Amino acid sequence: MNKMDHRRPKDLYHRVNKMDLHPPIRKYMGLLSKIVKESVNKVTKGQYDGNFGEGYSTQHAKSYGLHASDNDDIDRAIALSLSEEARKKGKAIDTDDHLGEDEELARALQESLKDEHPRCQNVPVGDVHSDSTPATSLLPRILPSSGVRVCAGCKTPLGHGQFLSCMDSVWHPHCFRCLSCSMPISECEFAVDEDHPYHSSCYKELFHPKCDVCKNFIRTNKKGFIEYRAHPFWMQKYCPSHDNDGTPRCCSCERMEPKDIKYITLDDGRKLCLECLYTSIMDTNECQPVYIDIQEFYEGLNMKVEQQIPLLLVERQALNEAREAEKMGHHLPETRGLCLSEEQIVRIILRRPVIGPGNKIIDISTGPYKLARRCEVTAILVLYALPRLLTGYILAHEMMHAYLRLKGYRILSPEVEEGICQVLAHLWLESEIVSGSSSSIATTSAAVAVAAEAEATAALAAEATAAEATETPSESSSTKKGEKTDFEKKLGEFFKRQIETDPSAIYGDGFRAGMKAVENYGLRGTLDHIKRTGFFPR
């Protein structure tokens, strides 16, 4: 950063004023006074659109260069005035000795001033006036002084000494400070954001995007642009290279594993983040309360399933083997739940595993479970080690498969069957999110229609059992489940969005067609139409 020093020329001016000068000398000193004052008022401004460190391309910071005053021009004027003084004295006294001494003094003073004030190196900027113009050419453009200059930082006069000229203002050197670290800015380059100055390094630390995975500044590409990936829901920013370098993702929320946080490694190779681990369901016994919640949800919709269907938590291998035995052909790339109709033996999780060294799941206890065919559904299987909301969403989906089979629905096309099952899973997620928050307002028209149907059904049931309900009041489902954490609410919204934006023809398009039917005809009207025709109503 270049600094301006106007102490010496002004002091010299005061000293000369005390001498008995001839009129021509006073004329030059008056000119010198204007030069000094104009030097103080002059502010040179430029804009720098370069890169900081690894470079900015999509995010620019306004930067300024700090420029010195025209000290060289002033110094030349001082020497010029003294030289003229010597010449006039020589003519008046007509003494060769005095003339020679004065001329030598003027030349020596001029040379010493040049050596004493070397030109400062300026920051390269746009169309900025060059300081290399000779002093003589600057003299006609000198303007009168506008008065005492005030520091833009402390709001006090600059006084004598060094000062800075930048951002269309003048500053004491110690008053021009970085907004981030509060330290004075002494470099030749600095950044500006919303009229606040920053060190270039501080600005980069604050505004240059960092990778949420490796924690490094995201590099610029060959064209100079900052290029990164971002999760469409969580907005986790990361370097494009992490898509192909084996960086693991959470099997539940899909966020990438940061280098400073160790995810849990499951026995089948899946990774589970610590937030999802907090509500994860690890064995069959832990899943039973969620199963009861799903049964109550269906009963509230007047869709009670009377048969007792076993709900079993299993590992990925057991789930894949069961799918092969059922010869099912239309499931997601990774199966996380099944509704079985055949007798077979599956291995289930008997006891919650523990987390061992390296955040790895160890000591998994499994055992065989023989399925008996007592009705059209033999069991519902769900993948273990998933958060409660994801486990419930999968269970609500598979429960709808069971309902369709147990209630005598014809064989449906994959789009209709999977679509209506996704509708029920979506409705359950929405009810959970609403019940776990302070708001109880349904967020979709389909949910409003289903809620109205459920309310009418509940009113009829309440009339039949009013006395019993008065004697033994029950807790609300919201009280039993408790308030959800902010992350769990957001996780529920993420699962809802997964259902809504699924691009597949069977699950995605099927859901959207089913939801539109429920919005227009209600859940009961839609189910009745499907039972009669095998299609969604239009």
XYZ file of C-alpha atoms in Angstrom:
538
model
C 0.000 0.000 0.000
C 1.416 3.390 -0.948
C 1.435 6.133 1.631
C 1.406 9.911 1.198
C 3.668 12.234 3.182
C 2.980 15.959 2.922
C 4.775 17.064 6.112
C 8.128 18.192 4.684
C 6.917 20.450 1.783
C 4.401 22.230 4.014
C 6.952 22.799 6.770
C 9.362 24.164 4.229
C 6.700 26.546 3.022
C 6.198 27.884 6.545
C 9.927 28.309 7.013
C 10.341 30.243 3.760
C 7.419 32.489 4.638
C 9.345 33.735 7.659
C 12.230 34.956 5.457
C 12.462 38.439 3.852
C 11.680 37.301 0.330
C 11.569 39.420 -2.787
C 8.147 39.670 -4.519
C 9.035 37.185 -7.301
C 9.905 34.552 -4.698
C 6.534 35.004 -2.925
C 4.813 34.433 -6.258
C 6.475 31.021 -6.654
C 5.786 30.133 -3.045
C 2.104 30.919 -3.577
C 2.163 28.501 -6.499
C 3.863 25.950 -4.286
C 1.100 26.369 -1.695
C -1.493 25.443 -4.321
C 0.538 22.440 -5.381
C 0.700 21.102 -1.822
C -3.012 21.564 -1.178
C -3.994 20.012 -4.485
C -1.796 17.025 -3.683
C -3.741 16.420 -0.479
C -7.118 16.597 -2.198
C -6.256 14.417 -5.122
C -7.815 10.906 -4.923
C -7.129 8.300 -7.560
C -9.487 5.369 -7.789
C -9.391 2.156 -9.809
C -11.227 -1.146 -10.009
C -9.453 -4.505 -9.903
C -11.357 -7.533 -11.172
C -8.672 -10.120 -10.720
C -8.533 -13.439 -8.896
C -7.757 -14.034 -5.254
C -5.545 -17.031 -4.692
C -7.067 -19.820 -6.730
C -9.369 -17.350 -8.418
C -12.832 -15.868 -8.482
C -14.983 -16.089 -11.499
C -18.572 -16.494 -10.444
C -18.061 -14.350 -7.341
C -16.289 -10.993 -7.846
C -15.039 -8.563 -5.215
C -14.467 -4.896 -5.920
C -10.856 -3.981 -5.184
C -8.987 -0.695 -5.169
C -5.359 0.309 -5.485
C -3.824 2.813 -3.050
C -1.872 5.646 -4.760
C 0.622 8.213 -3.389
C 0.247 11.982 -3.803
C 2.216 13.900 -6.411
C 5.221 14.393 -4.106
C 7.658 14.346 -7.020
C 5.826 17.212 -8.708
C 5.900 19.225 -5.488
C 9.582 18.546 -5.026
C 10.342 19.779 -8.529
C 8.328 22.957 -7.835
C 10.322 23.605 -4.659
C 13.582 23.229 -6.548
C 12.267 25.446 -9.341
C 11.322 28.227 -6.911
C 14.702 28.155 -5.178
C 16.488 28.186 -8.529
C 14.466 31.218 -9.601
C 15.275 32.903 -6.297
C 18.974 32.391 -6.939
C 18.659 33.802 -10.461
C 16.850 36.982 -9.253
C 19.358 37.517 -6.469
C 22.150 37.247 -8.984
C 20.684 40.019 -11.129
C 20.065 42.373 -8.194
C 23.473 41.995 -6.529
C 25.439 41.179 -9.693
C 27.918 39.076 -7.721
C 29.251 35.970 -9.458
C 30.101 34.189 -6.201
C 26.549 34.453 -4.819
C 25.068 33.388 -8.144
C 27.201 30.285 -8.361
C 26.482 29.249 -4.780
C 22.715 29.676 -5.167
C 22.581 27.760 -8.419
C 24.620 24.948 -6.947
C 22.318 24.929 -3.892
C 19.210 24.730 -6.091
C 20.615 21.902 -8.191
C 21.733 19.982 -5.113
C 18.348 20.425 -3.448
C 16.547 19.272 -6.565
C 18.695 16.135 -6.864
C 18.347 15.333 -3.145
C 14.570 15.620 -3.341
C 14.474 13.193 -6.243
C 16.570 10.667 -4.360
C 14.700 11.108 -1.100
C 11.252 10.335 -2.543
C 11.430 7.395 -4.947
C 8.225 6.638 -6.784
C 5.981 4.021 -5.124
C 4.810 0.941 -7.006
C 1.084 1.289 -7.754
C -1.430 -1.524 -8.133
C -2.332 -2.121 -11.796
C -5.827 -0.737 -12.328
C -8.033 0.360 -15.157
C -7.993 3.827 -16.706
C -5.976 5.486 -13.971
C -3.959 8.669 -14.397
C -0.208 8.017 -14.691
C 2.071 9.654 -12.139
C 4.904 9.788 -14.638
C 3.736 13.111 -16.130
C 6.324 15.868 -15.627
C 5.496 18.427 -12.964
C 5.447 21.273 -15.424
C 2.614 19.742 -17.398
C 0.584 19.326 -14.203
C 0.784 22.937 -13.109
C -2.020 24.315 -15.332
C -4.465 21.718 -13.959
C -3.938 22.581 -10.273
C -7.181 23.489 -8.452
C -7.625 25.495 -5.234
C -7.701 23.583 -1.940
C -11.125 22.525 -0.699
C -10.214 22.851 2.953
C -9.052 20.594 5.776
C -9.211 16.873 4.941
C -10.961 14.583 7.465
C -10.170 10.892 8.033
C -13.075 8.696 6.903
C -12.380 6.329 9.785
C -12.043 8.392 12.961
C -13.678 11.554 11.499
C -10.834 13.784 12.740
C -8.541 16.027 10.652
C -5.596 14.290 9.051
C -3.076 16.772 10.443
C 0.591 16.333 9.557
C 2.059 13.012 8.549
C 1.227 10.104 6.301
C -2.255 9.307 5.025
C -3.970 6.952 2.590
C -6.241 7.807 -0.321
C -8.666 5.048 -1.305
C -12.386 4.316 -1.693
C -12.978 7.999 -2.585
C -11.776 9.063 0.895
C -8.628 9.752 2.870
C -7.606 7.834 5.980
C -5.046 7.717 8.737
C -3.026 4.533 8.060
C -4.158 2.992 11.347
C -7.830 3.829 10.656
C -8.106 1.938 7.376
C -8.978 -1.506 8.757
C -10.354 -4.832 7.566
C -13.962 -5.387 8.626
C -13.263 -9.066 9.298
C -10.107 -9.095 11.435
C -10.107 -5.379 12.458
C -6.408 -5.112 11.602
C -5.043 -2.216 9.505
C -4.766 -2.879 5.778
C -1.188 -2.222 4.670
C -1.121 -4.207 1.418
C -1.432 -2.662 -2.035
C -4.497 -4.781 -2.799
C -7.672 -5.120 -0.814
C -11.263 -6.238 -1.428
C -14.497 -4.335 -0.903
C -17.924 -5.780 -0.154
C -20.888 -3.451 0.479
C -18.494 -0.500 0.960
C -16.465 -2.318 3.626
C -12.759 -3.033 3.058
C -11.208 -6.456 3.651
C -7.783 -7.968 3.417
C -7.718 -10.115 0.281
C -7.050 -13.168 2.448
C -9.908 -12.327 4.831
C -12.296 -11.787 1.936
C -11.380 -15.140 0.452
C -11.905 -16.849 3.806
C -15.360 -15.282 4.146
C -16.736 -15.383 0.620
C -14.847 -17.893 -1.499
C -16.865 -21.151 -1.390
C -15.292 -24.068 0.459
C -15.949 -27.725 -0.191
C -18.153 -29.199 2.540
C -16.359 -32.520 2.116
C -12.612 -31.806 1.970
C -12.924 -28.319 3.575
C -10.614 -26.758 0.962
C -11.378 -23.766 -1.227
C -13.160 -24.983 -4.350
C -10.791 -24.641 -7.291
C -11.509 -22.793 -10.495
C -11.757 -24.664 -13.764
C -9.713 -23.965 -16.910
C -12.030 -21.111 -17.866
C -11.545 -19.393 -14.508
C -14.974 -20.228 -13.106
C -15.632 -21.778 -9.723
C -17.237 -25.127 -10.462
C -18.811 -27.271 -7.774
C -21.616 -29.745 -7.174
C -24.466 -29.162 -4.737
C -27.086 -31.530 -3.344
C -30.485 -30.319 -4.603
C -32.079 -30.546 -1.144
C -29.324 -30.211 1.473
C -27.274 -27.774 -0.684
C -24.062 -29.470 0.405
C -21.327 -27.977 -1.822
C -18.430 -30.171 -2.875
C -15.650 -30.438 -5.444
C -16.665 -32.279 -8.644
C -13.818 -34.738 -8.091
C -15.624 -36.249 -5.068
C -18.219 -37.785 -7.388
C -15.565 -40.196 -8.637
C -13.019 -40.528 -5.827
C -15.000 -42.969 -3.698
C -16.251 -40.450 -1.124
C -19.114 -42.286 0.653
C -22.665 -41.004 1.091
C -25.112 -41.640 3.905
C -27.504 -44.409 2.840
C -30.387 -42.435 4.328
C -29.999 -38.697 3.682
C -27.500 -39.044 0.784
C -25.107 -36.407 2.147
C -21.405 -36.957 1.486
C -19.092 -37.837 4.356
C -16.925 -34.830 5.395
C -13.272 -35.550 6.088
C -13.585 -34.337 9.689
C -16.608 -36.532 10.577
C -16.532 -40.321 10.496
C -19.733 -42.001 9.319
C -20.863 -45.348 10.703
C -19.915 -48.302 8.491
C -22.530 -51.064 8.389
C -21.679 -54.718 7.774
C -23.078 -54.601 4.233
C -20.904 -51.616 3.259
C -23.533 -48.910 3.703
C -22.594 -45.652 5.474
C -24.814 -43.928 8.023
C -24.279 -40.340 9.174
C -24.428 -39.540 12.873
C -27.674 -37.543 12.617
C -29.466 -40.416 10.914
C -27.932 -42.878 13.373
C -29.586 -41.002 16.250
C -33.101 -42.260 15.324
C -32.083 -45.398 13.435
C -33.935 -48.658 14.085
C -31.526 -51.558 14.425
C -33.529 -54.694 15.278
C -36.988 -56.222 14.923
C -38.115 -55.362 18.457
C -37.230 -51.678 18.024
C -39.411 -51.559 14.917
C -42.628 -52.652 16.612
C -43.612 -49.179 17.961
C -43.308 -47.775 14.433
C -45.418 -50.653 13.172
C -48.126 -49.778 15.694
C -48.033 -46.138 14.522
C -48.564 -47.257 10.927
C -51.455 -49.528 11.892
C -53.107 -46.648 13.784
C -52.592 -44.371 10.778
C -54.362 -46.851 8.472
C -57.119 -47.351 10.999
C -57.605 -43.581 11.162
C -58.183 -43.599 7.416
C -60.822 -46.335 7.806
C -58.410 -48.814 6.211
C -57.782 -51.148 9.131
C -55.871 -54.376 8.434
C -57.285 -57.072 10.720
C -54.704 -59.763 9.997
C -51.568 -59.852 12.130
C -48.738 -59.600 9.666
C -45.198 -60.174 10.978
C -42.871 -57.196 10.597
C -39.205 -58.215 10.415
C -35.974 -56.203 10.189
C -33.329 -57.865 8.032
C -29.908 -57.278 6.480
C -29.492 -56.373 2.826
C -28.483 -59.888 1.815
C -31.576 -61.443 3.420
C -33.778 -58.865 1.693
C -32.291 -59.607 -1.726
C -32.666 -63.354 -1.202
C -36.320 -62.941 -0.221
C -36.968 -60.823 -3.327
C -35.488 -63.526 -5.545
C -37.674 -66.156 -3.888
C -40.801 -64.032 -4.561
C -39.717 -63.384 -8.181
C -40.583 -59.705 -7.923
C -39.637 -57.629 -10.938
C -40.588 -53.983 -10.314
C -38.617 -52.633 -7.398
C -36.269 -49.714 -6.944
C -32.556 -50.208 -7.782
C -31.948 -50.784 -4.069
C -34.706 -52.714 -2.336
C -35.394 -51.506 1.201
C -38.735 -53.182 1.884
C -40.835 -56.157 0.721
C -44.369 -57.449 1.194
C -44.127 -61.258 0.946
C -46.780 -63.721 -0.071
C -44.827 -66.994 -0.136
C -43.623 -69.295 2.601
C -39.873 -69.163 3.099
C -37.189 -68.841 5.768
C -35.529 -65.455 6.298
C -32.754 -64.366 8.651
C -33.792 -61.478 10.856
C -31.898 -59.087 13.174
C -32.400 -60.347 16.717
C -30.433 -57.826 18.754
C -29.215 -54.287 18.238
C -25.568 -54.389 17.071
C -22.836 -52.292 18.669
C -20.424 -49.765 17.203
C -16.837 -50.960 17.378
C -13.423 -49.459 16.510
C -13.346 -47.245 13.431
C -17.084 -46.544 13.747
C -17.919 -49.968 12.352
C -20.988 -52.009 13.254
C -20.003 -55.282 14.920
C -21.612 -58.127 16.821
C -24.733 -58.463 14.655
C -26.978 -61.203 15.971
C -29.256 -62.835 13.379
C -31.484 -65.890 13.392
C -33.815 -67.810 11.052
C -37.524 -67.041 10.907
C -39.935 -69.352 9.071
C -42.840 -67.680 7.325
C -46.193 -69.498 7.311
C -48.928 -68.693 4.807
C -52.066 -67.958 6.836
C -53.374 -65.305 4.437
C -52.338 -63.533 1.243
C -49.445 -61.872 3.079
C -46.801 -63.831 4.998
C -44.584 -60.959 6.242
C -43.297 -57.449 5.687
C -39.518 -57.073 5.554
C -37.679 -53.766 6.078
C -33.947 -53.072 5.803
C -32.333 -52.453 9.184
C -30.303 -49.379 10.319
C -32.522 -46.707 8.789
C -33.916 -43.645 10.615
C -37.378 -43.923 12.122
C -39.048 -41.745 9.463
C -37.489 -43.672 6.590
C -38.353 -46.999 8.226
C -41.949 -45.798 8.714
C -42.218 -44.492 5.147
C -41.068 -47.867 3.786
C -43.414 -49.696 6.144
C -46.393 -47.506 5.145
C -45.659 -48.301 1.486
C -45.444 -52.063 2.069
C -48.528 -51.959 4.300
C -50.515 -50.633 1.342
C -49.375 -53.600 -0.737
C -50.695 -55.849 2.033
C -53.998 -53.916 2.194
C -54.599 -54.309 -1.551
C -54.012 -58.066 -1.415
C -56.007 -58.660 1.740
C -58.982 -56.590 0.535
C -59.390 -58.501 -2.718
C -58.113 -55.945 -5.234
C -57.432 -57.325 -8.684
C -53.929 -57.626 -10.066
C -52.921 -54.047 -10.834
C -50.393 -52.605 -13.197
C -47.071 -51.656 -11.532
C -47.774 -47.947 -12.115
C -51.120 -48.062 -10.295
C -50.062 -50.363 -7.439
C -46.725 -48.701 -6.694
C -48.253 -45.269 -7.284
C -51.020 -45.669 -4.681
C -48.551 -47.218 -2.241
C -46.313 -44.152 -2.622
C -49.337 -41.926 -2.009
C -49.952 -43.606 1.369
C -46.269 -43.372 2.283
C -46.304 -39.661 1.418
C -49.455 -39.048 3.461
C -47.934 -40.799 6.480
C -44.745 -38.726 6.245
C -46.782 -35.550 6.059
C -48.826 -36.529 9.107
C -45.607 -37.231 11.035
C -44.028 -33.915 10.113
C -47.156 -31.988 11.044
C -47.680 -33.862 14.327
C -44.060 -33.279 15.313
C -44.255 -29.502 14.859
C -46.224 -26.674 16.422
C -48.379 -26.411 13.292
C -51.225 -28.813 12.633
C -52.151 -27.545 9.169
C -51.969 -30.041 6.324
C -49.688 -28.887 3.507
C -51.262 -30.512 0.429
C -54.795 -30.651 -0.895
C -54.593 -34.452 -0.877
C -53.722 -34.391 2.810
C -56.621 -32.020 3.448
C -59.024 -34.382 1.694
C -57.697 -37.414 3.576
C -57.824 -35.518 6.864
C -61.461 -34.584 6.214
C -62.328 -38.230 5.541
C -60.508 -39.326 8.681
C -62.268 -36.658 10.736
C -65.686 -37.812 9.511
C -64.821 -41.429 10.332
C -63.542 -40.437 13.753
C -66.730 -38.482 14.460
C -68.876 -41.541 13.786
C -66.683 -43.695 15.981
C -66.749 -41.092 18.749
C -70.546 -41.110 18.845
C -70.580 -44.880 19.310
C -67.998 -44.914 22.140
C -68.529 -41.540 23.805
C -68.965 -42.874 27.339
C -65.882 -45.081 27.206
C -63.809 -42.267 25.747
C -64.873 -39.971 28.605
C -63.759 -42.433 31.272
C -60.346 -43.283 29.739
C -59.027 -40.364 27.741
C -56.080 -41.300 25.532
C -53.013 -39.284 24.762
C -52.741 -37.728 21.335
C -50.385 -39.292 18.847
C -48.310 -36.116 18.921
C -47.787 -36.491 22.673
C -46.801 -40.158 22.356
C -44.316 -39.491 19.588
C -42.892 -36.367 21.136
C -41.486 -33.254 19.500
C -39.141 -33.952 16.612
C -35.743 -32.371 16.216
C -35.178 -29.834 13.460
C -33.030 -32.328 11.584
C -35.698 -35.029 11.798
C -38.315 -32.632 10.411
C -35.992 -31.699 7.580
C -35.220 -35.360 6.960
C -38.951 -36.023 6.632
C -39.220 -33.207 4.093
C -36.304 -34.758 2.208
C -38.059 -38.138 1.992
C -41.256 -36.429 0.837
C -39.337 -34.625 -1.869
C -37.727 -37.893 -2.966
C -41.201 -39.321 -3.554
C -42.465 -36.186 -5.313
C -39.492 -35.814 -7.675
C -38.869 -39.485 -8.450
C -38.200 -39.580 -12.228
C -39.143 -43.244 -12.719
C -42.244 -44.163 -14.690
C -43.507 -46.685 -12.118
C -42.853 -44.988 -8.782
C -42.611 -41.336 -9.835
C -45.291 -41.033 -12.504
C -47.449 -43.542 -10.634
C -47.296 -41.412 -7.473
C -48.131 -38.187 -9.281
C -51.122 -39.765 -11.023
C -52.343 -41.269 -7.732
C -51.923 -38.000 -5.818
C -53.864 -36.097 -8.467
C -56.691 -38.634 -8.220
C -56.797 -38.359 -4.420
C -56.851 -34.553 -4.630
C -59.809 -34.664 -7.044
C -61.826 -37.628 -5.743
C -60.591 -38.259 -2.216
C -58.765 -41.348 -0.999
C -61.874 -43.485 -0.622
C -63.228 -42.530 -4.057
C -59.852 -43.281 -5.629
C -59.578 -46.703 -3.954
C -63.114 -47.659 -4.951
C -62.414 -46.707 -8.561
C -59.169 -48.710 -8.568
C -61.006 -51.740 -7.175
C -63.669 -51.527 -9.905
C -61.508 -50.676 -12.914
C -57.865 -51.232 -12.010
C -57.017 -47.622 -12.941
C -56.852 -44.208 -11.317
C -59.979 -42.078 -11.824
C -59.601 -39.193 -14.308
